[in-house]
Amino acid sequence: MVSTKNGRLLFHSVPVRDGIVPGTLRYDESETIDLDAVPLNGGALFKLLAVSADPFLTALMSPAYSESAFEHLTYKIGKPIIAYAVIVALRSEIPTVKAGDHFMNMFPLEEYFIIDSLPERTVPLPNDVGIPWSTYVGVCGMPGQTAYMGWKEYSKAKKGETTFVTTGAGKFVIQMAKRDGLKVIASAGSDEKVELVKSFGADVAFNYKTANTLEILEREGGIDVFWDNVGGVTLDAALQASRSKARFLECGMMAAYGATDGPNAVIKNIWNIVGKSITMVGFLVWDLYEGHLDDFYTTVPKLVADGEIKYREDVTRGLGSLEDAMIGLFKGTNVGKAVVIVADE
C-alpha cells in the first residue's frame, strides 16, 4: 500500500467584503489516497491538472446564491470548492472513460478524486493539435467559449462598426471583432495591460483607472457593440455613449459582484435602453453549447495552435495558490488569463 498526499482546496470563510480576501480558502493536505488500490465502485479516479481562476467564483461564496439557480454550485464551509479545471483519468470503471482521457468542466478542487459519472456539460479533450492543457481552462476553455459563442450568437457585427470591449474574455473578443472588420475600443486596468490589448489588435486602448471612459467613447464617435464583463460605472458610460440600436453583450458584472451601494450599484442611464433601442442580452455560456460547442472545438484549438488566435496566461503553480490568483484578479495585478497549474501529466 502506497499512500499519496491528496491536497484539497477548502472553503474556509465567507468574505466580509466584495471579492475575496486572504483566509477565504484553505489548502489542506491532511488526507491521503492509495492511487492503485482505492476502490472505484463503478466510478473513475481522476487527477487535477489545471484550474481556472475566474471572478464569478466569488459569487459562489455568497450565501445569496444558495437560493438561486446556482444553488447546486455554491460553496459549503469546510468542503472543497469547485472551479473550471482540466482533469485526466488514472483508472476507470466507467465504460465511456479510459485511463489517459482528459476532460474539462467544473470539478472539485482535490488533487485526486473519484466520481461515479462525468457531470453534465463535461467536454472531452482529445487535444489533437497538441496545445498546453492550461489553454483548455483559458482561451480554449470557458472564457474562450464565452467570447467565441457569445460574439457569434449575439453581436450581429457589421463591418465598419465600433465595439467597446472590457476585461475578462475580452482579449479573444478583440480578435473576433477585428476578424469581422470592426473598430475596437478596449479598456484595461494598468498601462501594461493597455499595451497587451493593443498587441491583440485594439485600435484604441486606455487605462480606465486614469482615463475617463465616457469621454473616450464619445470622442471615438460612440459604440455599436458593447462586450461587458464589468458592469457598474463602465456599463453606465457605455449606455450613454451607445449609438441607436446598439447591442450589449453582458457576460459578467465584476465591478458589481456584492455591490449594494455606491456607483457600481446604481445605473443612471438605464432609460437609454429604451430611448436608443438598445438590445441588451445577458447569457451563460453553457446555454450556447447546443448550437456552438462542436464548432468551437473544431475551430478554436487549431487557430490557437496555428498562432492565428493569440493568448497570454498568468500562471501560478500549486493548488494552494488559487486564492492569491483570485485576489490578483480583483486587484488587477494579473496580466493575461489567470491559470493555476496543479500537476503535470
Short mmCIF file of C-alpha atoms in Angstrom, two decimals:
data_model
loop_
_atom_site.label_atom_id
_atom_site.label_comp_id
_atom_site.label_asym_id
_atom_site.label_seq_id
_atom_site.Cartn_x
_atom_site.Cartn_y
_atom_site.Cartn_z
CA MET A 1 0.00 0.00 0.00
CA VAL A 2 1.41 3.35 -1.12
CA SER A 3 -0.29 6.47 0.20
CA THR A 4 -0.12 9.75 -1.68
CA LYS A 5 -0.96 13.10 -0.16
CA ASN A 6 -4.21 14.40 -1.59
CA GLY A 7 -4.31 18.18 -1.32
CA ARG A 8 -7.72 19.85 -1.28
CA LEU A 9 -8.78 23.50 -1.53
CA LEU A 10 -11.48 24.09 1.06
CA PHE A 11 -13.96 26.93 1.50
CA HIS A 12 -12.88 28.33 4.86
CA SER A 13 -14.85 31.54 5.44
CA VAL A 14 -17.37 33.81 3.71
CA PRO A 15 -15.67 37.06 2.58
CA VAL A 16 -16.83 40.05 4.63
CA ARG A 17 -16.48 42.42 1.68
CA ASP A 18 -16.55 42.32 -2.10
CA GLY A 19 -14.25 39.94 -3.91
CA ILE A 20 -12.02 37.56 -1.97
CA VAL A 21 -9.64 38.12 0.94
CA PRO A 22 -6.82 36.08 2.49
CA GLY A 23 -8.21 33.22 4.53
CA THR A 24 -11.30 32.71 2.38
CA LEU A 25 -9.85 29.42 1.13
CA ARG A 26 -7.63 26.88 2.91
CA TYR A 27 -5.29 24.37 1.31
CA ASP A 28 -5.43 21.10 3.25
CA GLU A 29 -3.06 18.11 2.91
CA SER A 30 -4.37 16.00 5.78
CA GLU A 31 -5.87 13.31 3.55
CA THR A 32 -4.04 10.58 1.65
CA ILE A 33 -5.07 8.21 -1.12
CA ASP A 34 -3.76 4.90 -2.47
CA LEU A 35 -3.93 5.57 -6.20
CA ASP A 36 -3.50 1.90 -7.14
CA ALA A 37 -5.87 0.30 -4.65
CA VAL A 38 -8.62 2.78 -3.76
CA PRO A 39 -11.98 1.19 -4.72
CA LEU A 40 -13.72 2.84 -7.68
CA ASN A 41 -17.12 1.20 -7.14
CA GLY A 42 -18.07 1.72 -10.76
CA GLY A 43 -16.63 5.22 -10.99
CA ALA A 44 -13.29 6.67 -12.10
CA LEU A 45 -10.22 8.13 -10.41
CA PHE A 46 -9.04 11.47 -11.78
CA LYS A 47 -6.01 13.70 -11.35
CA LEU A 48 -6.36 17.50 -11.36
CA LEU A 49 -4.03 19.21 -13.85
CA ALA A 50 -5.04 22.86 -14.35
CA VAL A 51 -7.57 25.23 -12.77
CA SER A 52 -9.08 28.49 -13.99
CA ALA A 53 -9.17 31.49 -11.64
CA ASP A 54 -12.41 33.30 -12.55
CA PRO A 55 -14.14 36.32 -10.94
CA PHE A 56 -17.53 34.58 -10.89
CA LEU A 57 -16.25 32.09 -8.32
CA THR A 58 -16.66 34.79 -5.68
CA ALA A 59 -20.40 34.78 -6.38
CA LEU A 60 -20.47 31.12 -5.35
CA MET A 61 -19.08 32.18 -1.96
CA SER A 62 -22.11 34.38 -1.24
CA PRO A 63 -25.00 32.99 0.84
CA ALA A 64 -27.35 34.87 -1.50
CA TYR A 65 -26.65 32.32 -4.22
CA SER A 66 -27.83 29.45 -2.04
CA GLU A 67 -31.39 30.35 -3.03
CA SER A 68 -30.73 30.87 -6.72
CA ALA A 69 -30.37 28.76 -9.85
CA PHE A 70 -26.74 28.28 -8.79
CA GLU A 71 -27.68 26.55 -5.53
CA HIS A 72 -26.03 23.30 -6.61
CA LEU A 73 -22.74 25.13 -7.22
CA THR A 74 -22.49 27.29 -4.10
CA TYR A 75 -19.62 26.58 -1.75
CA LYS A 76 -20.06 24.94 1.65
CA ILE A 77 -17.77 25.76 4.59
CA GLY A 78 -15.17 23.03 5.10
CA LYS A 79 -15.79 21.40 1.71
CA PRO A 80 -13.65 21.50 -1.45
CA ILE A 81 -14.66 24.31 -3.79
CA ILE A 82 -15.36 23.66 -7.46
CA ALA A 83 -13.97 25.53 -10.46
CA TYR A 84 -13.33 25.01 -14.15
CA ALA A 85 -10.48 22.54 -14.46
CA VAL A 86 -8.75 20.06 -16.74
CA ILE A 87 -8.51 16.54 -15.36
CA VAL A 88 -7.06 13.24 -16.56
CA ALA A 89 -8.39 9.77 -15.79
CA LEU A 90 -5.93 7.48 -13.95
CA ARG A 91 -8.20 4.44 -13.53
CA SER A 92 -11.77 3.90 -14.64
CA GLU A 93 -14.72 1.55 -14.37
CA ILE A 94 -16.93 3.95 -16.33
CA PRO A 95 -17.47 2.40 -19.78
CA THR A 96 -17.05 5.72 -21.64
CA VAL A 97 -13.86 6.74 -19.79
CA LYS A 98 -10.44 5.13 -20.08
CA ALA A 99 -7.14 5.88 -18.39
CA GLY A 100 -5.42 8.82 -20.09
CA ASP A 101 -8.64 10.55 -21.18
CA HIS A 102 -8.79 14.29 -20.46
CA PHE A 103 -11.87 16.36 -19.68
CA MET A 104 -12.87 19.96 -18.87
CA ASN A 105 -15.74 21.08 -16.65
CA MET A 106 -16.33 22.37 -13.13
CA PHE A 107 -14.79 19.79 -10.81
CA PRO A 108 -13.98 19.61 -7.09
CA LEU A 109 -10.58 21.05 -6.34
CA GLU A 110 -8.91 17.94 -4.97
CA GLU A 111 -5.63 16.77 -6.46
CA TYR A 112 -7.16 13.30 -6.82
CA PHE A 113 -10.85 12.42 -6.67
CA ILE A 114 -13.32 9.70 -7.60
CA ILE A 115 -16.69 10.40 -9.20
CA ASP A 116 -19.41 7.98 -10.26
CA SER A 117 -20.04 9.66 -13.60
CA LEU A 118 -19.00 12.72 -15.56
CA PRO A 119 -21.22 15.73 -14.77
CA GLU A 120 -23.45 17.36 -17.35
CA ARG A 121 -21.65 19.58 -19.89
CA THR A 122 -18.30 17.81 -19.44
CA VAL A 123 -16.13 18.36 -22.52
CA PRO A 124 -13.76 15.58 -23.68
CA LEU A 125 -10.36 16.91 -24.74
CA PRO A 126 -8.60 14.81 -27.37
CA ASN A 127 -6.16 17.72 -27.95
CA ASP A 128 -5.18 16.54 -31.41
CA VAL A 129 -3.37 19.85 -32.01
CA GLY A 130 -1.04 19.44 -29.03
CA ILE A 131 -1.53 22.77 -27.24
CA PRO A 132 -0.83 23.07 -23.47
CA TRP A 133 -3.55 21.69 -21.20
CA SER A 134 -3.74 25.08 -19.46
CA THR A 135 -5.25 26.59 -22.60
CA TYR A 136 -8.33 24.42 -22.06
CA VAL A 137 -9.26 26.47 -18.98
CA GLY A 138 -8.48 29.72 -20.81
CA VAL A 139 -8.61 30.57 -24.48
CA CYS A 140 -9.91 27.07 -25.32
CA GLY A 141 -11.95 26.73 -22.13
CA MET A 142 -14.89 28.54 -20.57
CA PRO A 143 -13.53 32.10 -21.12
CA GLY A 144 -12.79 31.33 -24.78
CA GLN A 145 -16.14 29.63 -25.23
CA THR A 146 -17.86 32.68 -23.77
CA ALA A 147 -16.06 35.01 -26.18
CA TYR A 148 -16.48 32.90 -29.31
CA MET A 149 -20.03 31.69 -28.78
CA GLY A 150 -21.38 34.92 -27.31
CA TRP A 151 -19.91 37.03 -30.09
CA LYS A 152 -21.21 34.75 -32.82
CA GLU A 153 -24.68 34.44 -31.30
CA TYR A 154 -25.40 37.99 -30.18
CA SER A 155 -23.07 40.65 -31.63
CA LYS A 156 -24.68 40.83 -35.11
CA ALA A 157 -21.47 42.59 -36.04
CA LYS A 158 -21.22 44.56 -39.27
CA LYS A 159 -18.01 45.62 -40.96
CA GLY A 160 -17.18 49.22 -40.12
CA GLU A 161 -18.99 49.29 -36.78
CA THR A 162 -17.34 50.12 -33.45
CA THR A 163 -17.20 47.84 -30.42
CA PHE A 164 -16.14 48.57 -26.86
CA VAL A 165 -14.58 45.60 -25.07
CA THR A 166 -13.88 45.32 -21.34
CA THR A 167 -11.79 42.79 -19.45
CA GLY A 168 -12.21 39.04 -18.91
CA ALA A 169 -12.65 37.17 -22.18
CA GLY A 170 -12.13 40.50 -23.95
CA LYS A 171 -8.74 39.69 -25.46
CA PHE A 172 -10.30 36.92 -27.54
CA VAL A 173 -13.29 39.16 -28.35
CA ILE A 174 -10.93 41.85 -29.65
CA GLN A 175 -9.56 39.34 -32.15
CA MET A 176 -13.05 38.14 -33.11
CA ALA A 177 -14.15 41.74 -33.73
CA LYS A 178 -11.10 42.54 -35.84
CA ARG A 179 -11.70 39.41 -37.93
CA ASP A 180 -15.21 40.79 -38.56
CA GLY A 181 -13.85 44.19 -39.65
CA LEU A 182 -14.85 46.30 -36.61
CA LYS A 183 -13.07 49.18 -34.94
CA VAL A 184 -12.20 48.09 -31.39
CA ILE A 185 -12.01 50.26 -28.27
CA ALA A 186 -10.70 48.37 -25.24
CA SER A 187 -10.27 49.22 -21.57
CA ALA A 188 -7.74 47.71 -19.15
CA GLY A 189 -6.68 48.26 -15.56
CA SER A 190 -3.00 49.15 -15.99
CA ASP A 191 -0.67 50.66 -18.56
CA GLU A 192 0.94 47.23 -19.03
CA LYS A 193 -2.45 45.72 -19.83
CA VAL A 194 -3.19 48.58 -22.24
CA GLU A 195 -0.12 47.59 -24.24
CA LEU A 196 -1.24 43.96 -24.10
CA VAL A 197 -4.70 44.64 -25.54
CA LYS A 198 -3.09 46.76 -28.26
CA SER A 199 -0.98 43.73 -29.17
CA PHE A 200 -4.21 41.76 -29.57
CA GLY A 201 -5.44 44.28 -32.16
CA ALA A 202 -7.33 47.00 -30.27
CA ASP A 203 -7.44 50.25 -32.28
CA VAL A 204 -7.97 52.40 -29.17
CA ALA A 205 -6.93 51.23 -25.70
CA PHE A 206 -6.96 53.07 -22.40
CA ASN A 207 -6.44 52.62 -18.66
CA TYR A 208 -9.89 53.03 -17.11
CA LYS A 209 -8.30 53.88 -13.75
CA THR A 210 -6.61 57.02 -15.11
CA ALA A 211 -8.82 57.99 -18.05
CA ASN A 212 -12.49 58.99 -18.34
CA THR A 213 -14.30 56.14 -20.06
CA LEU A 214 -17.27 58.22 -21.23
CA GLU A 215 -15.06 60.94 -22.68
CA ILE A 216 -13.08 58.42 -24.71
CA LEU A 217 -16.17 56.60 -26.02
CA GLU A 218 -17.78 59.89 -27.08
CA ARG A 219 -14.53 61.14 -28.63
CA GLU A 220 -14.40 57.99 -30.76
CA GLY A 221 -17.95 58.60 -32.01
CA GLY A 222 -19.93 56.15 -29.89
CA ILE A 223 -20.34 52.38 -29.96
CA ASP A 224 -22.47 49.79 -31.75
CA VAL A 225 -21.50 46.70 -29.74
CA PHE A 226 -20.54 46.54 -26.07
CA TRP A 227 -18.85 43.46 -24.62
CA ASP A 228 -19.32 43.82 -20.88
CA ASN A 229 -17.66 41.77 -18.17
CA VAL A 230 -17.59 44.65 -15.67
CA GLY A 231 -20.97 46.35 -15.19
CA GLY A 232 -21.21 49.30 -12.80
CA VAL A 233 -19.97 52.70 -13.93
CA THR A 234 -18.47 51.24 -17.12
CA LEU A 235 -21.86 49.94 -18.19
CA ASP A 236 -23.35 53.35 -17.37
CA ALA A 237 -20.80 55.08 -19.61
CA ALA A 238 -21.47 52.63 -22.45
CA LEU A 239 -25.22 53.24 -22.20
CA GLN A 240 -24.59 56.97 -22.54
CA ALA A 241 -22.17 56.59 -25.48
CA SER A 242 -24.14 53.96 -27.42
CA ARG A 243 -25.50 54.55 -30.86
CA SER A 244 -29.05 53.75 -31.85
CA LYS A 245 -29.80 50.02 -31.97
CA ALA A 246 -26.55 49.09 -30.22
CA ARG A 247 -26.10 45.54 -28.93
CA PHE A 248 -24.93 45.00 -25.35
CA LEU A 249 -23.49 41.56 -24.52
CA GLU A 250 -23.48 41.07 -20.75
CA CYS A 251 -21.28 38.12 -19.76
CA GLY A 252 -20.21 39.34 -16.32
CA MET A 253 -20.54 42.07 -13.69
CA MET A 254 -17.16 42.01 -11.98
CA ALA A 255 -17.47 45.51 -10.52
CA ALA A 256 -20.94 44.80 -9.20
CA TYR A 257 -20.38 41.42 -7.52
CA GLY A 258 -21.64 42.00 -4.00
CA ALA A 259 -22.19 45.76 -4.52
CA THR A 260 -25.23 47.04 -2.64
CA ASP A 261 -24.41 50.74 -2.70
CA GLY A 262 -22.00 53.17 -4.30
CA PRO A 263 -21.51 54.00 -8.01
CA ASN A 264 -21.30 50.37 -9.15
CA ALA A 265 -24.68 49.54 -7.65
CA VAL A 266 -26.68 52.22 -9.47
CA ILE A 267 -27.13 52.51 -13.25
CA LYS A 268 -28.22 56.07 -14.05
CA ASN A 269 -28.54 55.77 -17.83
CA ILE A 270 -30.83 52.74 -17.88
CA TRP A 271 -33.50 54.69 -19.81
CA ASN A 272 -31.22 54.68 -22.86
CA ILE A 273 -32.08 51.02 -23.39
CA VAL A 274 -35.49 52.31 -24.44
CA GLY A 275 -34.52 55.70 -25.86
CA LYS A 276 -31.78 54.30 -28.10
CA SER A 277 -33.48 50.96 -28.87
CA ILE A 278 -30.57 49.05 -27.35
CA THR A 279 -30.66 45.28 -27.34
CA MET A 280 -29.16 44.00 -24.09
CA VAL A 281 -28.66 40.29 -23.51
CA GLY A 282 -27.20 38.53 -20.53
CA PHE A 283 -26.05 34.98 -21.08
CA LEU A 284 -24.42 31.93 -19.52
CA VAL A 285 -22.05 30.16 -21.84
CA TRP A 286 -23.49 26.68 -21.40
CA ASP A 287 -26.82 27.92 -22.78
CA LEU A 288 -25.00 28.28 -26.12
CA TYR A 289 -23.42 24.82 -26.15
CA GLU A 290 -26.10 23.22 -28.29
CA GLY A 291 -25.55 25.49 -31.26
CA HIS A 292 -21.86 26.31 -30.95
CA LEU A 293 -19.80 23.83 -28.90
CA ASP A 294 -18.84 21.49 -31.74
CA ASP A 295 -17.90 24.45 -33.94
CA PHE A 296 -15.81 25.92 -31.11
CA TYR A 297 -13.69 22.80 -30.61
CA THR A 298 -13.39 22.15 -34.33
CA THR A 299 -12.19 25.71 -34.96
CA VAL A 300 -10.54 27.40 -31.99
CA PRO A 301 -7.83 24.95 -30.77
CA LYS A 302 -6.45 24.80 -34.32
CA LEU A 303 -6.46 28.61 -34.60
CA VAL A 304 -4.57 28.78 -31.30
CA ALA A 305 -2.09 26.10 -32.38
CA ASP A 306 -1.50 27.93 -35.67
CA GLY A 307 -0.96 31.25 -33.91
CA GLU A 308 -3.97 32.90 -35.54
CA ILE A 309 -5.60 33.49 -32.15
CA LYS A 310 -3.19 34.96 -29.61
CA TYR A 311 -3.40 34.41 -25.89
CA ARG A 312 -1.43 35.15 -22.75
CA GLU A 313 -1.56 33.34 -19.43
CA ASP A 314 -0.67 34.47 -15.94
CA VAL A 315 0.42 31.15 -14.45
CA THR A 316 0.95 30.12 -10.84
CA ARG A 317 1.76 26.62 -9.65
CA GLY A 318 0.20 24.61 -6.86
CA LEU A 319 -3.45 24.24 -5.89
CA GLY A 320 -2.93 26.37 -2.80
CA SER A 321 -2.02 29.37 -4.98
CA LEU A 322 -5.57 29.77 -6.34
CA GLU A 323 -6.58 32.17 -3.56
CA ASP A 324 -3.69 34.52 -4.40
CA ALA A 325 -4.56 34.27 -8.09
CA MET A 326 -8.17 35.21 -7.31
CA ILE A 327 -7.10 38.16 -5.16
CA GLY A 328 -4.90 39.27 -8.05
CA LEU A 329 -7.93 39.34 -10.34
CA PHE A 330 -9.73 41.87 -8.16
CA LYS A 331 -6.58 43.92 -7.56
CA GLY A 332 -5.83 43.86 -11.28
CA THR A 333 -2.30 42.52 -10.84
CA ASN A 334 -2.72 39.60 -13.25
CA VAL A 335 -1.59 40.12 -16.83
CA GLY A 336 -3.25 37.52 -19.02
CA LYS A 337 -5.63 34.70 -18.15
CA ALA A 338 -5.10 33.60 -14.56
CA VAL A 339 -4.38 29.87 -14.52
CA VAL A 340 -3.17 27.55 -11.76
CA ILE A 341 -1.09 24.54 -12.78
CA VAL A 342 -1.73 21.82 -10.22
CA ALA A 343 0.27 19.00 -11.78
CA ASP A 344 1.97 17.89 -14.96
CA GLU A 345 0.91 14.70 -16.72
#
